[in-house]
PDB file of C-alpha atoms in Angstrom:
ATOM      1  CA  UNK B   1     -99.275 136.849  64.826  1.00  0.00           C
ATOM      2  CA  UNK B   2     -96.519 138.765  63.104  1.00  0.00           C
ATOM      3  CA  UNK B   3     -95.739 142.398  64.481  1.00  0.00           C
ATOM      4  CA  UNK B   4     -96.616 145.515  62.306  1.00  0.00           C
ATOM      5  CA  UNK B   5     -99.072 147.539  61.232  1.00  0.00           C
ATOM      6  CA  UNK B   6    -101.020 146.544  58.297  1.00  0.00           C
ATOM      7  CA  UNK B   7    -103.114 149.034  55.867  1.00  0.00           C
ATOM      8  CA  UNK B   8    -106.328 147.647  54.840  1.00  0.00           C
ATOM      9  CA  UNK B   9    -107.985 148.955  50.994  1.00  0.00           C
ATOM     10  CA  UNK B  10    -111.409 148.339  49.468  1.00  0.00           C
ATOM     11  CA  UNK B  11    -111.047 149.582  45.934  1.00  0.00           C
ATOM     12  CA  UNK B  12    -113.462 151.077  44.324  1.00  0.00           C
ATOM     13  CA  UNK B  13    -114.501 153.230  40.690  1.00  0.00           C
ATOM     14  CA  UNK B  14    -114.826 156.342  41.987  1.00  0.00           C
ATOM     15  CA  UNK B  15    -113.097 156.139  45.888  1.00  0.00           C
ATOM     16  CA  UNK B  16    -110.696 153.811  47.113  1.00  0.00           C
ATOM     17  CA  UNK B  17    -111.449 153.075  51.174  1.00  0.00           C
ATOM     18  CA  UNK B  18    -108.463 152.598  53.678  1.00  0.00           C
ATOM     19  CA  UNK B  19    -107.921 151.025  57.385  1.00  0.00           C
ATOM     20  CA  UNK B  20    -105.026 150.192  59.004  1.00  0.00           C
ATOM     21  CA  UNK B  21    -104.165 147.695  62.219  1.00  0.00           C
ATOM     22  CA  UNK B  22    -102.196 148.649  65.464  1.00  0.00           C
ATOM     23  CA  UNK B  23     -98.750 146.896  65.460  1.00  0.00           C
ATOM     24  CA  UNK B  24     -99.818 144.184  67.408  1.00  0.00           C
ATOM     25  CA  UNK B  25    -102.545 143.052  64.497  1.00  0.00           C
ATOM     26  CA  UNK B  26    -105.998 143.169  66.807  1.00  0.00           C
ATOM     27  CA  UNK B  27    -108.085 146.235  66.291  1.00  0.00           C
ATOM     28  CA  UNK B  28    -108.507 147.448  62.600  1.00  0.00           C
ATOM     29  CA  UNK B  29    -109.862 150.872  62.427  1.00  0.00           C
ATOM     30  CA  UNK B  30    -110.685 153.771  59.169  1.00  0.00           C
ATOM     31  CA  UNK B  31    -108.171 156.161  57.865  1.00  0.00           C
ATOM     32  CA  UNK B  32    -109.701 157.896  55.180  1.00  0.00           C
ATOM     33  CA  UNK B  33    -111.570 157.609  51.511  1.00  0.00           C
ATOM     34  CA  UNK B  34    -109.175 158.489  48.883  1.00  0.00           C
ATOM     35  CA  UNK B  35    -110.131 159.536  45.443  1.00  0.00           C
ATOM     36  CA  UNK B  36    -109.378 157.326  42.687  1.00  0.00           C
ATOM     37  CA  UNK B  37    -107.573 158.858  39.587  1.00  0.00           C
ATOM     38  CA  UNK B  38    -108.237 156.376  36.643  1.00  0.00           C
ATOM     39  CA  UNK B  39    -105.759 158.441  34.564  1.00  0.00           C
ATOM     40  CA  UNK B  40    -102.672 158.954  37.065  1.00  0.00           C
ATOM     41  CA  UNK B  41    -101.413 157.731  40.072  1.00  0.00           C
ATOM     42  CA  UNK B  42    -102.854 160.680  42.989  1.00  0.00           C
ATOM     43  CA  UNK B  43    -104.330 157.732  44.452  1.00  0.00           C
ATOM     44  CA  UNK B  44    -101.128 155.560  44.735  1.00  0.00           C
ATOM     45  CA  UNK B  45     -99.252 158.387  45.960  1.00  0.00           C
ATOM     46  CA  UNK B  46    -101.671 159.274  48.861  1.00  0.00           C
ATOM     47  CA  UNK B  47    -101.804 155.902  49.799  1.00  0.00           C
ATOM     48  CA  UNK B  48     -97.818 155.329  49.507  1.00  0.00           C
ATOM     49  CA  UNK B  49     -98.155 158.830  52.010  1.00  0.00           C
ATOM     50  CA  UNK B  50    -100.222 157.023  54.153  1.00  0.00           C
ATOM     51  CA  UNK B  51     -98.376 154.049  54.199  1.00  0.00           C
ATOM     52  CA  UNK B  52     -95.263 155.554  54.907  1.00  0.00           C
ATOM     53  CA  UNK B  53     -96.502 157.882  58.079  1.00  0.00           C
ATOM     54  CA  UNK B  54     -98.254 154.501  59.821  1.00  0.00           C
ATOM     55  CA  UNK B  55     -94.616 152.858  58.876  1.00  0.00           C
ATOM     56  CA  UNK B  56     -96.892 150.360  57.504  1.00  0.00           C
ATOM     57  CA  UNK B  57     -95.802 146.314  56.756  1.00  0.00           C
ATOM     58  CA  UNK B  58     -98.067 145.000  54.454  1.00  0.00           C
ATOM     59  CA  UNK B  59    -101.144 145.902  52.341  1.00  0.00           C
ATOM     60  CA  UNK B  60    -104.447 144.229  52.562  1.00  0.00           C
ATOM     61  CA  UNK B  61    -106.798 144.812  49.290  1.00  0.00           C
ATOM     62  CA  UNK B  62    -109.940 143.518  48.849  1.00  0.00           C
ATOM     63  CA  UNK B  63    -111.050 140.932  46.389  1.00  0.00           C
ATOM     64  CA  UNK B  64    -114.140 141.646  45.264  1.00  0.00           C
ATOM     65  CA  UNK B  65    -115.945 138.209  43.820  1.00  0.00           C
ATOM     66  CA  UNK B  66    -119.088 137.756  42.900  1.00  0.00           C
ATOM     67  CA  UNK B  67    -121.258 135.544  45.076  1.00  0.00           C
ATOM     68  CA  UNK B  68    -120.614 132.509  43.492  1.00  0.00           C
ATOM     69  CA  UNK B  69    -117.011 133.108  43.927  1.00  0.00           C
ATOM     70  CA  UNK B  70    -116.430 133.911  40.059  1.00  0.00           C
ATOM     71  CA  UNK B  71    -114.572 136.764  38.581  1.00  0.00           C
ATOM     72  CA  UNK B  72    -116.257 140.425  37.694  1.00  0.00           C
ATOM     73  CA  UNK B  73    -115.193 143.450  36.030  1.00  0.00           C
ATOM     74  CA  UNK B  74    -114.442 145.072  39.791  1.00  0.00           C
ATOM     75  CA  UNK B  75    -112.622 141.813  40.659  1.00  0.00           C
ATOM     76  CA  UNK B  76    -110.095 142.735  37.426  1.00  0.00           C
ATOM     77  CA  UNK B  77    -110.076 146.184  38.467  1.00  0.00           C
ATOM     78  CA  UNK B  78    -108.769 145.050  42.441  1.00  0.00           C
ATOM     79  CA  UNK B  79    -106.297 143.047  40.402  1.00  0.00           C
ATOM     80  CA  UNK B  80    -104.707 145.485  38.606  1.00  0.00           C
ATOM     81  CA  UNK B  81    -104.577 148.155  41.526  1.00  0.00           C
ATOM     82  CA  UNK B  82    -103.489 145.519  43.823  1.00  0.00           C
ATOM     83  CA  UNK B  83    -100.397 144.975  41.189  1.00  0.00           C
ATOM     84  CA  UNK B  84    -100.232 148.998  41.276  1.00  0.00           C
ATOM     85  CA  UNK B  85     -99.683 149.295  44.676  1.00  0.00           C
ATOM     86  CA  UNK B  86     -96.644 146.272  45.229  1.00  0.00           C
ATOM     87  CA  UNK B  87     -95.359 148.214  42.356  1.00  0.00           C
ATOM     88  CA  UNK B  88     -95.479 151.510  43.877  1.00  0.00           C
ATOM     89  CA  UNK B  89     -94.677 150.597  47.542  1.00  0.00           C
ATOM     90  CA  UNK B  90     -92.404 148.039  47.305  1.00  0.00           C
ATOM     91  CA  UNK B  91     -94.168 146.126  50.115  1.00  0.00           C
ATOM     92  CA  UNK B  92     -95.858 142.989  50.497  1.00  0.00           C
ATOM     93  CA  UNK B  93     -99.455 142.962  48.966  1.00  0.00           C
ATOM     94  CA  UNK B  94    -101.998 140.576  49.548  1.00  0.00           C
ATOM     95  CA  UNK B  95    -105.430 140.387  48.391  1.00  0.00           C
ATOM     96  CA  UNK B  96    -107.999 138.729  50.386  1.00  0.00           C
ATOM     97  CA  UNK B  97    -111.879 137.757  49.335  1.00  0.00           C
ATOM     98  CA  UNK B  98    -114.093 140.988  50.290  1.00  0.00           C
ATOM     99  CA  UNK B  99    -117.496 139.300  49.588  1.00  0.00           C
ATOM    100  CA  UNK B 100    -120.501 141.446  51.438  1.00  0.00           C
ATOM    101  CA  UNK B 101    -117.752 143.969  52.732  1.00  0.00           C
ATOM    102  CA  UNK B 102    -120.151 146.760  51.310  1.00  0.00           C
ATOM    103  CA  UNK B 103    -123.335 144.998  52.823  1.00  0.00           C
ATOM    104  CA  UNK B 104    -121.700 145.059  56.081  1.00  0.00           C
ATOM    105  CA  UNK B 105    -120.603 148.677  56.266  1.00  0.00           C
ATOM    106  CA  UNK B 106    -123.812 149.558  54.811  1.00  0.00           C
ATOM    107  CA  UNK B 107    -125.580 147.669  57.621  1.00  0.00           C
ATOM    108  CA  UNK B 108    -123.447 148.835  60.522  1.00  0.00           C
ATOM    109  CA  UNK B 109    -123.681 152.848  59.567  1.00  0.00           C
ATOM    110  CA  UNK B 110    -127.173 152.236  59.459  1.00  0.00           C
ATOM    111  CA  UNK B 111    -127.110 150.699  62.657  1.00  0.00           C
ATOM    112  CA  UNK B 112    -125.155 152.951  64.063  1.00  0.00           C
ATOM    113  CA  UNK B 113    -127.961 155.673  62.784  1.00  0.00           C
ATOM    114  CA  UNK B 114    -125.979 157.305  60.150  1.00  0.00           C
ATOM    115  CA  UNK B 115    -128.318 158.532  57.344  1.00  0.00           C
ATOM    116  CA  UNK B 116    -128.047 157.253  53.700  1.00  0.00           C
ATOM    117  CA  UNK B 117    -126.516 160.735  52.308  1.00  0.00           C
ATOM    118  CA  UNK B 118    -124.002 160.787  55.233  1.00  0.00           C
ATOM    119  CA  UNK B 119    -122.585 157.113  54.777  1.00  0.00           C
ATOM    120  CA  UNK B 120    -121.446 157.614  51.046  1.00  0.00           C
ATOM    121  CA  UNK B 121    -117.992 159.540  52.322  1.00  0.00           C
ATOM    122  CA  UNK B 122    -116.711 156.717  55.047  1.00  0.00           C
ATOM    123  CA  UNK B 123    -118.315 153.520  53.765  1.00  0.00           C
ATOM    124  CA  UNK B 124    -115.422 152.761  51.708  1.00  0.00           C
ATOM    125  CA  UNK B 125    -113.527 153.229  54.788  1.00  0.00           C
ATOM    126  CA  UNK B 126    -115.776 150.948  56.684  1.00  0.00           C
ATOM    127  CA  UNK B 127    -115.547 148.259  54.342  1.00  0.00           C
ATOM    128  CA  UNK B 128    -111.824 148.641  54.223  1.00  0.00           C
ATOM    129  CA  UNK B 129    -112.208 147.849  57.888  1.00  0.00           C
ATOM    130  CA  UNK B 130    -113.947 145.252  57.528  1.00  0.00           C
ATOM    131  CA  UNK B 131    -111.646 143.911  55.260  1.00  0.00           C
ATOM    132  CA  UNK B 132    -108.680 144.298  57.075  1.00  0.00           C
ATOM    133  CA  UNK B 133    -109.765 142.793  60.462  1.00  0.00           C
ATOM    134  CA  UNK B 134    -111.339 140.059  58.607  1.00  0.00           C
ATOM    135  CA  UNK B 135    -107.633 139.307  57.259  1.00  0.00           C
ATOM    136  CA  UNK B 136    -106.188 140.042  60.910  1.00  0.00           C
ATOM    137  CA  UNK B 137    -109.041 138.199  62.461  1.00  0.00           C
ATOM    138  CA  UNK B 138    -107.934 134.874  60.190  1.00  0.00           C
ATOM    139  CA  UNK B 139    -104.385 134.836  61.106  1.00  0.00           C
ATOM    140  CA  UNK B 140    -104.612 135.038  63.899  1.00  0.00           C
ATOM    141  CA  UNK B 141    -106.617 131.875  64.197  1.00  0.00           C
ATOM    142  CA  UNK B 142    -104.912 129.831  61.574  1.00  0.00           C
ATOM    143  CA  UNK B 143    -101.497 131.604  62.130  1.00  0.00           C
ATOM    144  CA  UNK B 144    -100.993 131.938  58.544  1.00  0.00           C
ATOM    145  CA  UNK B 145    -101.294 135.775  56.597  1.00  0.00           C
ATOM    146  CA  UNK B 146    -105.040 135.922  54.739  1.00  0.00           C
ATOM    147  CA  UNK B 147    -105.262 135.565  51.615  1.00  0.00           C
ATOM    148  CA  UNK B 148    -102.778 135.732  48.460  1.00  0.00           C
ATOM    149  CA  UNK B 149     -99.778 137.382  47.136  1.00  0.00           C
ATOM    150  CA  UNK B 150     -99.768 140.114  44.743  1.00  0.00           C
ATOM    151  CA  UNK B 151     -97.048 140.199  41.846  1.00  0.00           C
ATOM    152  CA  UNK B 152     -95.715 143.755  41.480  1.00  0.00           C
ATOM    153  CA  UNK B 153     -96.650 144.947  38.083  1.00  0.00           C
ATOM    154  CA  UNK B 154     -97.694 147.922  35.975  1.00  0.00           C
ATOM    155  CA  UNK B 155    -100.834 149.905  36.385  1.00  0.00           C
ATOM    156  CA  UNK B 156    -102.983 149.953  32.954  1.00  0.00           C
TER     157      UNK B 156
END
């Protein structure tokens, strides 16, 4: 398992969610729900703050696919942010396949008795949790990073 912490991000229309890993890669746990500015870049530069206090060494977005494993208008949208932020933060990117992240936080803040109107702030953080320990969670068993590569490139 390489050494470092690792910031996990479920993006979304309005919010984007993040997480982020001890150094060691074992636990992920939520940072906060940023709001996400379609016309600038307040979101990249909170999350290039973020990044930057954790002293983070790679970012984990989510992929979001539909079930069949095809390509949706959110899945072009992850893209494109995902090329945003290797842009921005000069730092390895990596997207990973996110399917049901959203289900699952849903399902474990209702488990965990939080009430409909009180999940909307932290489930994008939740799922960005999920994300990000499902990435750790992988290599460590196969002992090769999750997922794929992002190309730094210009935000629409």
């Amino acid at each position: 398992m390489r050494h470092g912490v690792r910031v996990g991000v479920d993006v979304g229309k309005a919010r984007i969610g993040v997480a982020r890993s001890d150094a060691h890669g074992m636990l992920a746990t939520p940072v906060e729900t940023v709001s996400r500015d379609q016309g600038g870049h307040a979101d990249l530069d909170r999350i290039r703050v973020i990044v930057a206090e954790l002293d983070a060494v790679e970012i984990i977005v989510g992929l979001p696919l539909s079930m069949s494993g095809g390509s949706t208008a959110s899945t072009e949208d992850a893209r494109d942010f995902a090329g945003a932020l290797a842009t921005a933060l000069e730092l390895p990117v990596r997207m990973v396949d996110e399917r049901l992240s959203t289900v699952s936080a849903q399902s474990a803040l209702r488990a965990s008795g939080r009430k409909a109107k009180t999940q909307r702030p932290v489930i994008d953080q939740v799922a960005a949790t999920i994300i990000l320990q499902h990435a750790l969670d992988t290599e460590r068993s196969s002992g090769q990073p999750a997922g794929s590569p992002v190309a730094p490139s210009e935000r629409p």
